[in-house]
mmCIF file of C-alpha atoms in Angstrom:
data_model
loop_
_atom_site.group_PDB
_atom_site.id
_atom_site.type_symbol
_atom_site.label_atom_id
_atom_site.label_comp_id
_atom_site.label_asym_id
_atom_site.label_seq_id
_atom_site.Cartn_x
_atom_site.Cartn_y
_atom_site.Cartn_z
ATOM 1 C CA UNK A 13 130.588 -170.640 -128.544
ATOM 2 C CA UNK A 14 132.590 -172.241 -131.395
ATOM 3 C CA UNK A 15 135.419 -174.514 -128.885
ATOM 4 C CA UNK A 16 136.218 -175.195 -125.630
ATOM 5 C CA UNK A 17 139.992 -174.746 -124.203
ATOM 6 C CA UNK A 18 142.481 -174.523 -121.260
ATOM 7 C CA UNK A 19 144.674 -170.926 -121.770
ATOM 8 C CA UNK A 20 147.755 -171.512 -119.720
ATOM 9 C CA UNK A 21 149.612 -168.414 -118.328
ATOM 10 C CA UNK A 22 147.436 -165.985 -119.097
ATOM 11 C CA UNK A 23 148.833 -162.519 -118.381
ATOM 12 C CA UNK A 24 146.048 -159.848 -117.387
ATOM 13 C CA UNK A 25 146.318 -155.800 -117.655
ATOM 14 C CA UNK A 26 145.916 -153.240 -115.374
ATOM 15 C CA UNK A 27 142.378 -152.830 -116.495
ATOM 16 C CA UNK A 28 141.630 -156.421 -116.468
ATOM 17 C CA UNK A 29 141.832 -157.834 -120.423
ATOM 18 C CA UNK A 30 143.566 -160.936 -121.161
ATOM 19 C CA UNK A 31 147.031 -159.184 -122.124
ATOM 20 C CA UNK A 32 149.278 -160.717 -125.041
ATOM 21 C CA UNK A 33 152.115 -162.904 -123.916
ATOM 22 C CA UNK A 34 154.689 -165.094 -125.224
ATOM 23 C CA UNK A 35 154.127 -167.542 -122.527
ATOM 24 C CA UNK A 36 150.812 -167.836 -123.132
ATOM 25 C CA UNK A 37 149.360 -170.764 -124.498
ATOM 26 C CA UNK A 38 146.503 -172.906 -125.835
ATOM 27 C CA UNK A 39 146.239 -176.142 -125.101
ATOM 28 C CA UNK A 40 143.145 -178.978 -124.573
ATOM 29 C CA UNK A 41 141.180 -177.188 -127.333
ATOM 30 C CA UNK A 42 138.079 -179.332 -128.600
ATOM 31 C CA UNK A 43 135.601 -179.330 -131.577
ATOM 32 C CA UNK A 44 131.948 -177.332 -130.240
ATOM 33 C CA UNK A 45 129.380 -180.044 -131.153
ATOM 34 C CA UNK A 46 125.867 -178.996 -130.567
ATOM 35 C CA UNK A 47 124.467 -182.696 -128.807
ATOM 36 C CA UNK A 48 127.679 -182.685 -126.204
ATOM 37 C CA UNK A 49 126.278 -179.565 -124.457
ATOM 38 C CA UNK A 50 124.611 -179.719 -121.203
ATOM 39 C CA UNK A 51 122.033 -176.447 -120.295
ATOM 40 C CA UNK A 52 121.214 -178.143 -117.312
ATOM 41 C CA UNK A 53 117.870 -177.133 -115.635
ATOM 42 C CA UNK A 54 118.205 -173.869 -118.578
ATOM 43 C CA UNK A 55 116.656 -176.399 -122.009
ATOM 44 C CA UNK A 56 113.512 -177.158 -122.328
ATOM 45 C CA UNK A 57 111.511 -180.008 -124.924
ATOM 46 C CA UNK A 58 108.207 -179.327 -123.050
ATOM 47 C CA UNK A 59 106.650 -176.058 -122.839
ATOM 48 C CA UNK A 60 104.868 -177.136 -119.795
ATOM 49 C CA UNK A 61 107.523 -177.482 -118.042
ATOM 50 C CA UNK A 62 108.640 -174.242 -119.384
ATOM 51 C CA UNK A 63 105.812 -172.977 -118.060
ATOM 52 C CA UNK A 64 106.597 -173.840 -114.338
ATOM 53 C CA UNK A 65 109.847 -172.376 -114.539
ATOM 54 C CA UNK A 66 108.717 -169.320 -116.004
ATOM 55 C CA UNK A 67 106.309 -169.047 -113.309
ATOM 56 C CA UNK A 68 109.195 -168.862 -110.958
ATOM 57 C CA UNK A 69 110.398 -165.397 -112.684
ATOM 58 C CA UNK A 70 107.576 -163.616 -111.404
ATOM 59 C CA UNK A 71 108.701 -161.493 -108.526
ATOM 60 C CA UNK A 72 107.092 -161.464 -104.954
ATOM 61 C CA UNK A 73 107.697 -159.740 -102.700
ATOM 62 C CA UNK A 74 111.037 -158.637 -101.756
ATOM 63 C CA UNK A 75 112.359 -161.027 -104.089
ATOM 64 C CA UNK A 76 114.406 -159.931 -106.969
ATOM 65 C CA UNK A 77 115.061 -162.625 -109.502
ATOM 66 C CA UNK A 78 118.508 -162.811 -111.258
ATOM 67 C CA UNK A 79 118.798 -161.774 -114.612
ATOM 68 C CA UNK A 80 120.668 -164.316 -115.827
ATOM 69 C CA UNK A 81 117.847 -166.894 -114.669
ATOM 70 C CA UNK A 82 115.289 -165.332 -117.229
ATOM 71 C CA UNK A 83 117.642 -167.109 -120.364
ATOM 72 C CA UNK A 84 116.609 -170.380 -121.566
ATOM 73 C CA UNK A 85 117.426 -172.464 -124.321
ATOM 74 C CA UNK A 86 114.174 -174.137 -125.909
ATOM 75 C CA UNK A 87 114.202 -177.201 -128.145
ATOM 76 C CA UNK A 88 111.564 -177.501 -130.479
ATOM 77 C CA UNK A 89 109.961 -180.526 -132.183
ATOM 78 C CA UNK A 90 108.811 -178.310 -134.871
ATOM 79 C CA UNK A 91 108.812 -175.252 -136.068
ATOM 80 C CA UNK A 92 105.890 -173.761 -137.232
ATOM 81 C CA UNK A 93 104.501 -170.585 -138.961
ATOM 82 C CA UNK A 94 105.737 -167.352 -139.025
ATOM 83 C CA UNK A 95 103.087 -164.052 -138.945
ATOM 84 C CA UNK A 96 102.728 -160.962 -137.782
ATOM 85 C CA UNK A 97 100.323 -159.425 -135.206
ATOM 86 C CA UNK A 98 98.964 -156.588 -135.985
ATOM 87 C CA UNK A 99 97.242 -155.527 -133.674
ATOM 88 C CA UNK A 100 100.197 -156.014 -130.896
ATOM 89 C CA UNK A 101 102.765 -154.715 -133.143
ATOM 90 C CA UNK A 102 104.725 -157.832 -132.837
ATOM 91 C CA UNK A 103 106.511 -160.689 -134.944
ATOM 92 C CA UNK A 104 105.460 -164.220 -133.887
ATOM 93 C CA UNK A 105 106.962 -167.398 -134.411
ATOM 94 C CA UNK A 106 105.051 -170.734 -133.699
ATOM 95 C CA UNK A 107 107.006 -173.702 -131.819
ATOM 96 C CA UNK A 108 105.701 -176.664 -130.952
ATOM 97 C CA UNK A 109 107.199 -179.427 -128.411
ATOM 98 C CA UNK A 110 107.454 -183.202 -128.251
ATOM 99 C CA UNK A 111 103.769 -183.156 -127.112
ATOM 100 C CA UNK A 112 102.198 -181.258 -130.096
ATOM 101 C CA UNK A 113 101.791 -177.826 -127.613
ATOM 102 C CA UNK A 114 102.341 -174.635 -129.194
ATOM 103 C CA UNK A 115 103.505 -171.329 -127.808
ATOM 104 C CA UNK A 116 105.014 -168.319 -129.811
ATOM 105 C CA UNK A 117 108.714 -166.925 -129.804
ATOM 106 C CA UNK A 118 107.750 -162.549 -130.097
ATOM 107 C CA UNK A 119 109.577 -159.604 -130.841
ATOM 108 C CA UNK A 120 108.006 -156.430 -130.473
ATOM 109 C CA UNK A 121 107.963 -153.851 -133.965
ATOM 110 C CA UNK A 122 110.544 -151.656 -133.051
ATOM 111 C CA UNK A 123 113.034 -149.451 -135.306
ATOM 112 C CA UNK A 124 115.817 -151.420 -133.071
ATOM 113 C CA UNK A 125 114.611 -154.517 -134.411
ATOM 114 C CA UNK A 126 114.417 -154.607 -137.699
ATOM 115 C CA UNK A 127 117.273 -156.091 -138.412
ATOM 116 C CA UNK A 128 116.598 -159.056 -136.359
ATOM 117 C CA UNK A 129 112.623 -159.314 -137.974
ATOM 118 C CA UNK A 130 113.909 -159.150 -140.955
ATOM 119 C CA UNK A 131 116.205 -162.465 -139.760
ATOM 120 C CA UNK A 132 113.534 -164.517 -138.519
ATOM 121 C CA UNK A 133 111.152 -163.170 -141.891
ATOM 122 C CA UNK A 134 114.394 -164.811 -143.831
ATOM 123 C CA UNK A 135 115.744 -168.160 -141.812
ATOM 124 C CA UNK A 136 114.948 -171.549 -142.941
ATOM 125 C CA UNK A 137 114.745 -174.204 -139.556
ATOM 126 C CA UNK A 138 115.085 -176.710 -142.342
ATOM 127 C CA UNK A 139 118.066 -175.374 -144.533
ATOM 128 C CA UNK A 140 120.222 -173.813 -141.698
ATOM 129 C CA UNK A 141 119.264 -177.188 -139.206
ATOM 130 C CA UNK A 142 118.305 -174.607 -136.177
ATOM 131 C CA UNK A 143 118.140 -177.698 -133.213
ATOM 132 C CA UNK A 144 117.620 -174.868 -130.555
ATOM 133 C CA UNK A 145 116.692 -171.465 -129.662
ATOM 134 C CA UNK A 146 117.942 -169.339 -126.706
ATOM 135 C CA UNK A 147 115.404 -167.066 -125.281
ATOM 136 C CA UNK A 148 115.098 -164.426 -122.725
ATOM 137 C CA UNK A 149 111.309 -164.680 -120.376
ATOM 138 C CA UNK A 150 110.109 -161.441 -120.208
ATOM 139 C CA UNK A 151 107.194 -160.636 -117.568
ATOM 140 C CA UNK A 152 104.747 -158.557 -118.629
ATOM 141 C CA UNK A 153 101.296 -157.606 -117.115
ATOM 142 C CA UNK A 154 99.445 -160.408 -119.523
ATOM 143 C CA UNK A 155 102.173 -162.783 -118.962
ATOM 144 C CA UNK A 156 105.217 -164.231 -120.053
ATOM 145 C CA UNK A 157 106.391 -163.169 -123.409
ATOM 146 C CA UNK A 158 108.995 -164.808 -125.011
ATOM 147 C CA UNK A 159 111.825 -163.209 -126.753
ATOM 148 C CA UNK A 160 114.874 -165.279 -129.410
ATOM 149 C CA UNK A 161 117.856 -163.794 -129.517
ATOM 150 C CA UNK A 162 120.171 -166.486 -131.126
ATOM 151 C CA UNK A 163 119.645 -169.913 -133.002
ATOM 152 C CA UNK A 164 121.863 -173.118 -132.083
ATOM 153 C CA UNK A 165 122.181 -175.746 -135.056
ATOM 154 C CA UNK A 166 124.268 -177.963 -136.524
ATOM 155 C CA UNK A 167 128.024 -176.328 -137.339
ATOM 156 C CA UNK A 168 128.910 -178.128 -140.501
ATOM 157 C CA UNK A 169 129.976 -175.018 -142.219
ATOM 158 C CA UNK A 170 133.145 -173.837 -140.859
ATOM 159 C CA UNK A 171 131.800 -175.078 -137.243
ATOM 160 C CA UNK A 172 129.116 -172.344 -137.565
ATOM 161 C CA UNK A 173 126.826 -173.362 -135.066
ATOM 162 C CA UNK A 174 125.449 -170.122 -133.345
ATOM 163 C CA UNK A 175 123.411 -167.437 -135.417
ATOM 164 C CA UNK A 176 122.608 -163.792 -133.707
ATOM 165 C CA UNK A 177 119.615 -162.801 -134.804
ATOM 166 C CA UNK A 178 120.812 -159.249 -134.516
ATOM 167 C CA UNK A 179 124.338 -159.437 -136.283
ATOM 168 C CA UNK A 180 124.175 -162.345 -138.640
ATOM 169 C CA UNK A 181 121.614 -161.824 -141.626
ATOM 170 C CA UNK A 182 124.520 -162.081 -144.148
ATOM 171 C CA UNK A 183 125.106 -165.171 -143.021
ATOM 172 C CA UNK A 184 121.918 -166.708 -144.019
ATOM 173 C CA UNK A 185 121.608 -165.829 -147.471
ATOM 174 C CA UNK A 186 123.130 -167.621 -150.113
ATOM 175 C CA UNK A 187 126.019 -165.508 -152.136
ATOM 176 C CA UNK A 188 124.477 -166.661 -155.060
ATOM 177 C CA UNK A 189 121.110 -165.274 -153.480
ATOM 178 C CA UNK A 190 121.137 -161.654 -156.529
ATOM 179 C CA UNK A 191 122.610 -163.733 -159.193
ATOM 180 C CA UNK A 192 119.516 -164.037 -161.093
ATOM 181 C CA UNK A 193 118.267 -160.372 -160.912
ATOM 182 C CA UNK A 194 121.951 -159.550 -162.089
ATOM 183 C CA UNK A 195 121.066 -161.697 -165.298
ATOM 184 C CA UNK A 196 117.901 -160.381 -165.677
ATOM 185 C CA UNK A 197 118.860 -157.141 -165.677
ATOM 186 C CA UNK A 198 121.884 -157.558 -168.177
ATOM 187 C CA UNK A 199 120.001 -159.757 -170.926
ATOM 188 C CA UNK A 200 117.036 -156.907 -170.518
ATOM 189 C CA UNK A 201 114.586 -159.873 -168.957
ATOM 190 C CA UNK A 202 113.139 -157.652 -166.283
ATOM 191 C CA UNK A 203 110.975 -155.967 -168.181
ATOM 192 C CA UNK A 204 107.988 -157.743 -168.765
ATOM 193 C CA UNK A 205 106.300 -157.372 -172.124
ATOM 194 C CA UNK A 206 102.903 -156.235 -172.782
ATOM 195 C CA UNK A 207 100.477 -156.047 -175.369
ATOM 196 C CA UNK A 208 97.482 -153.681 -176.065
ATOM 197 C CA UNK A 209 94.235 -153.805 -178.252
ATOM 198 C CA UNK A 210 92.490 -150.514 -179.928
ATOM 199 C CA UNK A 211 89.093 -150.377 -181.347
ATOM 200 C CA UNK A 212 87.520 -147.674 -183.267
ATOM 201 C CA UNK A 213 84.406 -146.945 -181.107
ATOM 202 C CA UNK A 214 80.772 -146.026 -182.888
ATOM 203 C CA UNK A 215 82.354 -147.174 -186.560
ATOM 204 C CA UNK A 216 80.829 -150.625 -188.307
ATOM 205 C CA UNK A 217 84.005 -152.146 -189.007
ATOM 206 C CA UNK A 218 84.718 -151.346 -184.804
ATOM 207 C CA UNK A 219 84.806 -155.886 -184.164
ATOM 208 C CA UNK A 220 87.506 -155.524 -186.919
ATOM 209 C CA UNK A 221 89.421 -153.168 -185.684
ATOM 210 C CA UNK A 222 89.703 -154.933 -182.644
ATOM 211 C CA UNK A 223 92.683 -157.120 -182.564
ATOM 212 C CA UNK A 224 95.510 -157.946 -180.492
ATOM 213 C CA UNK A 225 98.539 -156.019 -181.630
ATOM 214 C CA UNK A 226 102.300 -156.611 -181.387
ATOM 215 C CA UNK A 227 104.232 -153.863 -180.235
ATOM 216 C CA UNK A 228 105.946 -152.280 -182.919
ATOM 217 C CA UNK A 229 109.449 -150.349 -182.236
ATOM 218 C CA UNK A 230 109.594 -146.316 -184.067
ATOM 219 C CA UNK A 231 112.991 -145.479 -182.739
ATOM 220 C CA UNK A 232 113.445 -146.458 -179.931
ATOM 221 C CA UNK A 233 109.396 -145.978 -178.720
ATOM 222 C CA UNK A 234 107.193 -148.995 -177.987
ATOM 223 C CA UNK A 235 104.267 -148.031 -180.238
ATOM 224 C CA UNK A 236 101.106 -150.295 -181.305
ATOM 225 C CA UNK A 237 100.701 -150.641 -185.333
ATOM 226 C CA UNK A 238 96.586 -149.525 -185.162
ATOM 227 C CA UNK A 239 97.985 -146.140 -183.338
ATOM 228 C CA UNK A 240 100.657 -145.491 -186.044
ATOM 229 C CA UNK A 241 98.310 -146.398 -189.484
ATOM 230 C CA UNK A 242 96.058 -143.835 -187.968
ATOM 231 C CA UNK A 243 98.653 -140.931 -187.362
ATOM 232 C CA UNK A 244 99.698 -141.794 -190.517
ATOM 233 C CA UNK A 245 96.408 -141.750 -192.490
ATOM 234 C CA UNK A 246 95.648 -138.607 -190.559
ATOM 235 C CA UNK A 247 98.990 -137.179 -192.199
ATOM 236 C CA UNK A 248 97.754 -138.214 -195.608
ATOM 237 C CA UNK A 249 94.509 -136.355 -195.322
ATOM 238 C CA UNK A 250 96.363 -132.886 -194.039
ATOM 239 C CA UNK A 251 99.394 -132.980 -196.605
ATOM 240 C CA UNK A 252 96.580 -133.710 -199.692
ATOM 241 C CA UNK A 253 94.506 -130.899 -198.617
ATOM 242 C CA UNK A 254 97.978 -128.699 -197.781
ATOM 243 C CA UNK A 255 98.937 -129.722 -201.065
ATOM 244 C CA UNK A 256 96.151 -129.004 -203.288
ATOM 245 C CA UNK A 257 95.164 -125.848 -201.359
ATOM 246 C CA UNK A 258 91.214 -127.330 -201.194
ATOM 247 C CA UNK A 259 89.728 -126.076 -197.513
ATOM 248 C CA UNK A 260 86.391 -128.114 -198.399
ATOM 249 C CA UNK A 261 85.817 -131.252 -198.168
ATOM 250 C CA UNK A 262 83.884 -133.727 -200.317
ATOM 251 C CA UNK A 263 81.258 -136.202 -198.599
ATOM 252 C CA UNK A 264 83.643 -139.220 -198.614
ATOM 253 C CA UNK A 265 86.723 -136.588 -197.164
ATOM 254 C CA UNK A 266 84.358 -135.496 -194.207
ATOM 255 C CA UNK A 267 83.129 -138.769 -193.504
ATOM 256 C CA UNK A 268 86.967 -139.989 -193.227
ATOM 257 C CA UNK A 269 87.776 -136.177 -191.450
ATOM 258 C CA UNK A 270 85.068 -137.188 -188.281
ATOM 259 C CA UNK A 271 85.972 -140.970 -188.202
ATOM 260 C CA UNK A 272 89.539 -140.325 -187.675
ATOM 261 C CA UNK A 273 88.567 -137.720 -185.491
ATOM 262 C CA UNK A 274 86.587 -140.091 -183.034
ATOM 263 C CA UNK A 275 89.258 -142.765 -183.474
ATOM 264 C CA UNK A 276 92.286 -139.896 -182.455
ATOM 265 C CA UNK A 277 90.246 -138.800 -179.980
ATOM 266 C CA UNK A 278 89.225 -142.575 -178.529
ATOM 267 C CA UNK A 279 93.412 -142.525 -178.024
ATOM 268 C CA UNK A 280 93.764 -139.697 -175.635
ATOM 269 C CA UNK A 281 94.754 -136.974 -179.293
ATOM 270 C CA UNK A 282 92.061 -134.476 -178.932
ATOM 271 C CA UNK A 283 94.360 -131.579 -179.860
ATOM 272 C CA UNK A 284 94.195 -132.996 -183.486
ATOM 273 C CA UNK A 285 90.665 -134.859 -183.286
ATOM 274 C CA UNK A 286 89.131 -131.089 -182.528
ATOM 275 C CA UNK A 287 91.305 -130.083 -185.771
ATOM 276 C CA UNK A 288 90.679 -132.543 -188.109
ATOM 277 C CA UNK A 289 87.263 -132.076 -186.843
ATOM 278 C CA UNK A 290 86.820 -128.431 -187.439
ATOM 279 C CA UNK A 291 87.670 -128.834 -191.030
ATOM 280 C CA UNK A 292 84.984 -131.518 -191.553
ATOM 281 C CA UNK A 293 82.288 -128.610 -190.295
ATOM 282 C CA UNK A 294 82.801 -126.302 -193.152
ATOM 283 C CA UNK A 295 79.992 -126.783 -195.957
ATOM 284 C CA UNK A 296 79.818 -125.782 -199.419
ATOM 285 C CA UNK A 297 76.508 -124.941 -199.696
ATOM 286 C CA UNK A 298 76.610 -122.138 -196.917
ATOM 287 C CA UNK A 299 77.776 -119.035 -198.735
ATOM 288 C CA UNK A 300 79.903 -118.002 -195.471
ATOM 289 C CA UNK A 301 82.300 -120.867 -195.993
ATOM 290 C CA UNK A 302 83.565 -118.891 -199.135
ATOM 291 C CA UNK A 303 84.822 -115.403 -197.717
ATOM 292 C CA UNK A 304 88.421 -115.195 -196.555
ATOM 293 C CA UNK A 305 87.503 -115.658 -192.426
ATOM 294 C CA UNK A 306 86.522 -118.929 -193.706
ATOM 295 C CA UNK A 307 89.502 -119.600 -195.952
ATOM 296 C CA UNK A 308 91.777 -118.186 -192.774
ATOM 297 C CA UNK A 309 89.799 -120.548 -190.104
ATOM 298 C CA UNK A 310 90.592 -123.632 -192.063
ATOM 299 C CA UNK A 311 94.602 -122.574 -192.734
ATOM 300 C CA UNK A 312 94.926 -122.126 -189.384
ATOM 301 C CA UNK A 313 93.048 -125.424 -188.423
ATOM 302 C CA UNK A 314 95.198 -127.302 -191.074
ATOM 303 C CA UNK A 315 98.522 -125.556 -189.663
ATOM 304 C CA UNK A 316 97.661 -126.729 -186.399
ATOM 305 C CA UNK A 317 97.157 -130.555 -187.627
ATOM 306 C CA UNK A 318 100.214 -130.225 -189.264
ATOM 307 C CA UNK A 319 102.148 -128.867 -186.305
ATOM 308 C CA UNK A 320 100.878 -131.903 -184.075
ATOM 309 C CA UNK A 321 101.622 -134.469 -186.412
ATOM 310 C CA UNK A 322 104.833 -133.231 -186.467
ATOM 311 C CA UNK A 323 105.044 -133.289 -182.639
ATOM 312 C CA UNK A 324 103.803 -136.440 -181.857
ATOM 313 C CA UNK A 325 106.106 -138.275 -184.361
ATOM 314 C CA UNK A 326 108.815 -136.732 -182.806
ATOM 315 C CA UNK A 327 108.094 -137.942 -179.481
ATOM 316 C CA UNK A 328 107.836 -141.302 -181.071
ATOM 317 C CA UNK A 329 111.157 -141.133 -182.599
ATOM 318 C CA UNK A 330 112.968 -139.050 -180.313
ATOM 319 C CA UNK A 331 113.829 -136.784 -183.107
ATOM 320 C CA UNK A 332 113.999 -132.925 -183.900
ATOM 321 C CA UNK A 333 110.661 -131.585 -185.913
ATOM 322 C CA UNK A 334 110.252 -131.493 -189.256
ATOM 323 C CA UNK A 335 109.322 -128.285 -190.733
ATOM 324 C CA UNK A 336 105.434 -127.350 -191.170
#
């Protein structure tokens, strides 16, 4: 497909292959150039003519048409889109010839195929110069279908001018085709950074807290700023009251208790919303808050906020707990 040549001598084996020889030889060889072939009566410009010979594939009779006759070699003006049917479970290719007709080149959706779909998904008519496809006429009950099976184009590469559409994906793609994904991936560019707002729902000051926040870096974890202050106010409020051994809270501690208790909960943290929250129940003026199942209820609520604190900060920083 590449040359043309005379072999002189050629020495066959007993089970018919061209056998190596000293004598032999090569001689006559030529360049393959694409416009010095002839297909004869096989290439076709006009796919109305095509149609006419592809009428003549249809069997009557006792006739039995030669395989070889159902090749062609088509020529297209144009090459158009590329889709695929769906509901016939085929690829299709649109051609068009030097009249502006249109017929489709189809392969049917088969695991033997894939390769050669996923050729025809990839080639460019325009970057690889296809000039010509060969074809194989298929009957079927609803007609002719027609089926590609190699490209012909312009061999100015290494006098590359056929392309299987079985065999030679590789040769299609540009070496230079992963080179960018391969950068990506070592500079860290593909990852694509995002960016995330948190509001403090049923609070007046909720429009303020509403803000778009950078993504701040805790060792190694991607964690928004609003997130952390509130962990870390929430800290404050457990190690005072740890601290200073007081298990009720003043107005202004409760009020700060069940706001940071709808704000950790508005973040997915209801373990230690419910906690913080069950300390912000317990009231002075009811004489039960002062006997020791009271005291215990509110130690055990406060060891558990202290405990998840703990936890989620290590998750943040990938680190071992501290001790509660």
């Amino acid at each position: 497909s590449r040359s043309g040549f005379t072999l002189r001598q050629p020495r066959v084996n007993s089970f018919g292959r061209l056998s190596v020889s000293t004598k032999s030889s090569v001689t006559d060889a030529e360049q393959y150039n694409f416009e010095s072939l002839d297909f004869g009566d096989r290439a076709f410009d006009n796919w109305t003519v095509l149609s006419g010979y592809a009428d003549r594939l249809v069997s009557r009779g006792l006739t039995v048409v030669a395989p070889q006759d159902r090749y062609a070699v088509l020529c297209p003006e144009k090459w158009g889109e590329k889709f695929f049917d769906e509901m016939q479970q085929k690829f299709c290719w649109q051609i068009l010839d030097v009249q502006g007709m249109s017929i489709h080149l189809t392969l049917d959706w088969q695991s033997v195929n894939e390769d050669s779909i996923k050729f025809l998904e990839a080639v460019n008519p325009k970057k690889e110069k296809l000039k010509a496809v060969v074809v194989r006429l298929n009957t079927r009950e609803a007609g002719i279908s027609i089926e590609p099976i190699a490209f012909l184009r312009d061999g100015e590469k290494e006098n590359d001018t056929v392309l299987n559409i079985a065999f030679d994906f590789d040769r299609i793609i540009s070496v230079q085709s992963g080179l960018l994904e391969r950068l990506r991936k070592k500079f860290g560019r593909d990852k694509i950074a995002t960016r995330m707002t948190v509001a403090g729902p049923g609070s007046a000051a909720g429009d303020d807290d509403i803000d778009e926040l950078g993504l701040q870096q805790a060792g190694g974890a991607m964690l928004p700023s609003s997130l952390r202050r509130l962990l870390e106010d929430a800290g404050v409020m457990v190690t005072h009251m740890a601290e200073s051994g007081v298990y009720i809270l003043s107005d202004s501690q409760k009020q700060k208790a069940l706001a940071l208790k709808e704000r950790l909960g508005a973040c997915g943290l209801t373990a230690l919303a419910e906690a913080l929250g069950a300390m912000a129940l317990y009231d002075s003026a009811d004489g039960k808050n002062r006997d020791n199942s009271c005291r215990s209820s509110v130690a055990a609520n406060l060891l558990i906020s202290s405990y998840l604190l703990n936890l989620h900060w290590q998750v943040i920083n990938g680190g071992a707990l501290n001790e509660v």
